[in-house]
Coordinates of C-alpha atoms in Angstrom, one line a residue:
Chain Y
X169 CA 18.0 1.6 5.7
X170 CA 13.8 1.8 6.1
X171 CA 12.6 -1.9 7.3
X172 CA 9.2 -3.6 7.8
X173 CA 9.2 -7.2 9.4
X174 CA 6.6 -9.7 9.2
X175 CA 5.1 -12.9 10.6
X176 CA 4.4 -15.1 9.9
X177 CA 4.4 -15.4 6.0
X178 CA 1.2 -17.7 6.5
X179 CA -1.4 -18.3 9.0
X180 CA -4.0 -21.4 8.8
X181 CA -6.6 -20.8 11.5
X182 CA -10.2 -22.8 12.1
X183 CA -13.4 -20.2 11.9
X184 CA -14.0 -19.5 15.3
X185 CA -10.4 -19.1 16.3
X186 CA -8.0 -15.7 16.5
X187 CA -4.9 -14.6 14.3
X188 CA -2.6 -12.3 15.2
X189 CA 0.0 -10.9 12.7
X190 CA 3.5 -9.5 14.1
X191 CA 5.4 -6.8 12.8
X192 CA 7.9 -4.9 13.1
X193 CA 9.4 -2.0 11.9
X194 CA 13.4 -0.1 12.3
X195 CA 12.8 3.7 11.6
X196 CA 12.5 5.3 14.4
X197 CA 10.1 8.3 12.6
X198 CA 7.4 6.6 11.7
X199 CA 4.8 7.8 13.4
X200 CA 1.5 5.7 11.0
X201 CA 0.5 2.3 10.7
X202 CA -1.7 0.9 8.6
X203 CA -3.1 -2.5 7.8
X204 CA -4.7 -3.6 4.2
X205 CA -6.0 -6.9 3.7
X206 CA -5.7 -7.7 -0.3
X207 CA -8.0 -10.6 -1.4
X208 CA -6.5 -12.3 -4.7
X209 CA -7.4 -10.4 -8.1
X210 CA -8.7 -6.9 -5.7
X211 CA -6.7 -3.5 -4.8
X212 CA -5.3 -3.8 -1.0
X213 CA -8.4 -2.2 1.7
X214 CA -7.5 -0.4 4.5
X215 CA -8.8 -1.6 7.6
X216 CA -7.3 0.2 10.6
X217 CA -4.3 2.6 11.4
X218 CA -3.1 3.7 13.9
X219 CA -0.8 6.2 15.1
X220 CA 2.6 6.5 17.7
X221 CA 0.2 8.9 20.3
X222 CA -1.7 6.1 20.5
X223 CA -1.5 2.7 21.8
X224 CA -4.4 0.6 20.8
X225 CA -6.7 0.5 18.8
X226 CA -10.3 -1.7 18.2
X227 CA -13.0 -1.8 15.3
X228 CA -15.6 -5.0 15.9
X229 CA -13.5 -7.9 15.3
X230 CA -10.3 -5.9 14.3
X231 CA -7.9 -4.6 16.6
X232 CA -4.1 -3.4 16.8
X233 CA -1.4 -2.2 19.5
X234 CA 2.0 -0.6 18.7
X235 CA 5.1 -1.0 20.6
X236 CA 6.9 2.2 20.3
X237 CA 10.2 1.5 22.2
X238 CA 10.2 -2.2 21.0
X239 CA 9.4 -0.5 17.9
X240 CA 6.8 -3.5 17.3
X241 CA 3.2 -3.3 16.3
X242 CA 0.4 -6.0 16.4
X243 CA -3.1 -7.0 14.3
X244 CA -5.7 -9.2 16.3
X245 CA -8.8 -10.9 14.9
X246 CA -11.6 -12.8 16.6
X247 CA -14.5 -15.0 16.3
X248 CA -12.7 -15.5 12.8
X249 CA -14.9 -15.7 9.5
X250 CA -14.0 -17.5 6.2
X251 CA -14.5 -14.1 4.8
X252 CA -11.0 -13.1 6.4
X253 CA -9.2 -15.1 4.6
X254 CA -6.7 -12.7 2.0
X255 CA -3.5 -11.6 2.8
X256 CA -3.2 -9.4 5.2
X257 CA 0.2 -5.6 4.5
X258 CA 1.2 -4.0 7.6
X259 CA 3.6 -1.1 6.8
X260 CA 4.5 1.9 8.4
X261 CA 5.3 5.8 7.3
X262 CA 8.8 5.9 5.7
X263 CA 11.3 8.5 5.8
X264 CA 10.6 12.1 4.7
X265 CA 7.2 11.7 5.9
X266 CA 4.0 12.6 4.6
X267 CA 2.9 9.0 2.5
X268 CA 5.3 7.3 1.6
X269 CA 4.6 4.0 3.0
X270 CA 7.0 1.2 4.1
X271 CA 4.3 -2.2 3.6
X272 CA 5.9 -5.6 5.1
X273 CA 6.0 -9.1 3.2
X274 CA 2.0 -9.9 3.9
X275 CA 1.2 -12.5 6.0
X276 CA -1.5 -15.4 4.0
X277 CA -4.6 -15.8 6.3
X278 CA -6.5 -18.9 5.5
X279 CA -10.2 -19.7 7.9
X280 CA -10.4 -23.3 7.2
X281 CA -14.2 -23.2 8.4
Chain H
X136 CA -18.4 9.1 -3.9
X137 CA -16.7 7.5 -6.4
X138 CA -13.1 5.1 -5.9
X139 CA -9.5 5.2 -6.9
X140 CA -9.8 4.8 -11.1
X141 CA -6.5 3.4 -12.8
X142 CA -6.1 3.1 -16.2
X143 CA -5.7 1.0 -18.1
X144 CA -6.7 -2.4 -16.5
X145 CA -4.2 -4.6 -18.3
X146 CA -0.9 -3.8 -20.8
X147 CA 1.3 -5.8 -22.6
X148 CA 4.7 -4.3 -23.8
X149 CA 7.7 -5.6 -25.3
X150 CA 11.5 -4.5 -24.0
X151 CA 12.4 -0.9 -24.7
X152 CA 9.6 -0.1 -25.4
X153 CA 7.5 2.9 -23.4
X154 CA 4.1 2.9 -21.0
X155 CA 2.5 5.8 -19.1
X156 CA -0.4 4.7 -17.0
X157 CA -2.9 7.4 -15.3
X158 CA -4.7 7.6 -12.0
X159 CA -7.7 9.2 -10.6
X160 CA -8.3 10.1 -7.5
X161 CA -11.0 10.6 -5.1
X162 CA -12.8 13.2 -5.3
X163 CA -11.1 16.3 -2.9
X164 CA -8.0 14.2 -1.9
X165 CA -5.1 15.9 -3.3
X166 CA -2.1 13.7 -3.2
X167 CA -1.3 10.4 -5.0
X168 CA 1.1 8.0 -3.9
X169 CA 2.4 5.5 -6.9
X170 CA 3.3 1.8 -5.3
X171 CA 4.7 -1.5 -7.7
X172 CA 3.3 -4.7 -6.3
X173 CA 5.0 -7.7 -7.6
X174 CA 5.0 -11.4 -6.1
X175 CA 9.1 -11.8 -5.0
X176 CA 9.5 -8.6 -4.1
X177 CA 6.3 -7.0 -2.5
X178 CA 4.3 -3.5 -2.3
X179 CA 7.1 -0.9 -3.2
X180 CA 7.0 2.9 -3.0
X181 CA 7.6 4.6 -6.3
X182 CA 6.6 8.5 -5.6
X183 CA 4.1 11.3 -4.2
X184 CA 2.6 13.8 -5.3
X185 CA 1.0 16.6 -3.4
X186 CA -0.2 19.9 -5.7
X187 CA 1.9 19.0 -8.8
X188 CA 4.8 18.8 -6.9
X189 CA 7.0 15.5 -6.3
X190 CA 7.0 14.7 -2.2
X191 CA 8.9 12.1 -1.9
X192 CA 10.3 9.7 -3.6
X193 CA 11.3 6.0 -3.8
X194 CA 14.7 4.1 -4.7
X195 CA 13.4 3.2 -8.5
X196 CA 15.6 3.9 -11.1
X197 CA 15.1 7.5 -12.9
X198 CA 13.2 5.5 -15.9
X199 CA 10.2 5.6 -13.5
X200 CA 9.0 8.9 -13.6
X201 CA 5.0 10.6 -12.8
X202 CA 3.6 13.9 -12.6
X203 CA 0.4 15.5 -11.7
X204 CA -2.0 18.0 -13.1
X205 CA -3.5 20.7 -11.3
X206 CA -6.9 18.6 -11.0
X207 CA -4.7 16.3 -8.7
X208 CA -4.3 13.3 -11.4
X209 CA -1.8 11.5 -11.4
X210 CA 0.7 10.0 -14.6
X211 CA 3.5 7.5 -14.5
X212 CA 6.0 7.0 -16.9
X213 CA 7.9 3.7 -17.3
X214 CA 10.8 4.1 -20.3
X215 CA 12.9 1.6 -21.5
X216 CA 10.8 -1.2 -20.2
X217 CA 12.7 -4.3 -19.3
X218 CA 11.5 -8.1 -18.2
X219 CA 12.0 -7.1 -14.2
X220 CA 9.2 -4.7 -14.8
X221 CA 6.5 -6.7 -15.3
X222 CA 4.0 -6.0 -11.9
X223 CA 0.8 -4.9 -11.0
X224 CA 1.1 -0.5 -9.9
X225 CA -0.8 0.5 -7.7
X226 CA -1.5 4.6 -7.3
X227 CA -3.4 5.7 -3.6
X228 CA -5.4 8.9 -2.9
X229 CA -5.0 10.8 0.5
X230 CA -7.0 13.5 2.0
X231 CA -3.7 15.0 3.4
X232 CA -2.9 18.8 4.7
X233 CA 0.6 19.5 6.1
X234 CA 3.2 16.7 7.5
X235 CA 1.1 14.2 8.4
X236 CA 1.0 10.4 7.6
X237 CA -3.1 10.1 6.0
X238 CA -5.2 7.0 5.3
X239 CA -4.5 6.0 1.8
X240 CA -7.0 4.5 -0.9
X241 CA -6.0 1.8 -3.5
X242 CA -6.9 1.8 -7.0
X243 CA -7.0 -1.5 -8.6
X244 CA -3.8 -1.1 -10.2
X245 CA -2.9 -1.8 -13.9
X246 CA -1.4 -5.1 -14.4
X247 CA 1.7 -4.6 -16.7
X248 CA 3.4 -7.4 -18.6
X249 CA 6.5 -7.1 -20.5
X250 CA 7.6 -9.2 -22.8

């Protein structure tokens, strides 16, 4: 069935370090991969996304890479700041297309000053 | 533009009752998707509506249903509530056309507690 695995479940870094979160998806038909940031008590917020025809996308301190062959995609955050502390979710478009997203279990990122 | 809104924000219901949650998408967005978020199961897709039609459905029992109105507002209904239905219910709106997946923007959610 459809599945997205996300690692690690928790990540602790020092301010200024980089953070990397990895996801693996099962459905080879998935073609859209968004990342969401969810702060405590808040709604998930779209931070970056990538489509299957692109290998890498960057937006300031955030980048996402996609390896379609291996069905892996990763989020890279450079120069982390305390306000980056949150739960990050990866997702992949699900069977049937349209706007069905299959989410990973989430990574709790803590950035220590 | 105003963001996605959901009402009510909090709800307490008793087992066996039914509940209706409402979602108003971003102006111009015609797709509304619903997700259930729980600590144990994470974020799970319930269903998606576009132009008043359900386009896709997740693996939830028939007690979970939804609909969309001509102004793109959507409602979801859960009948015969069970304790396990306690969750944050999130809707997301998307500007969509054709079969492509588009960016989804979430509402603040409705926190449902079943006692």
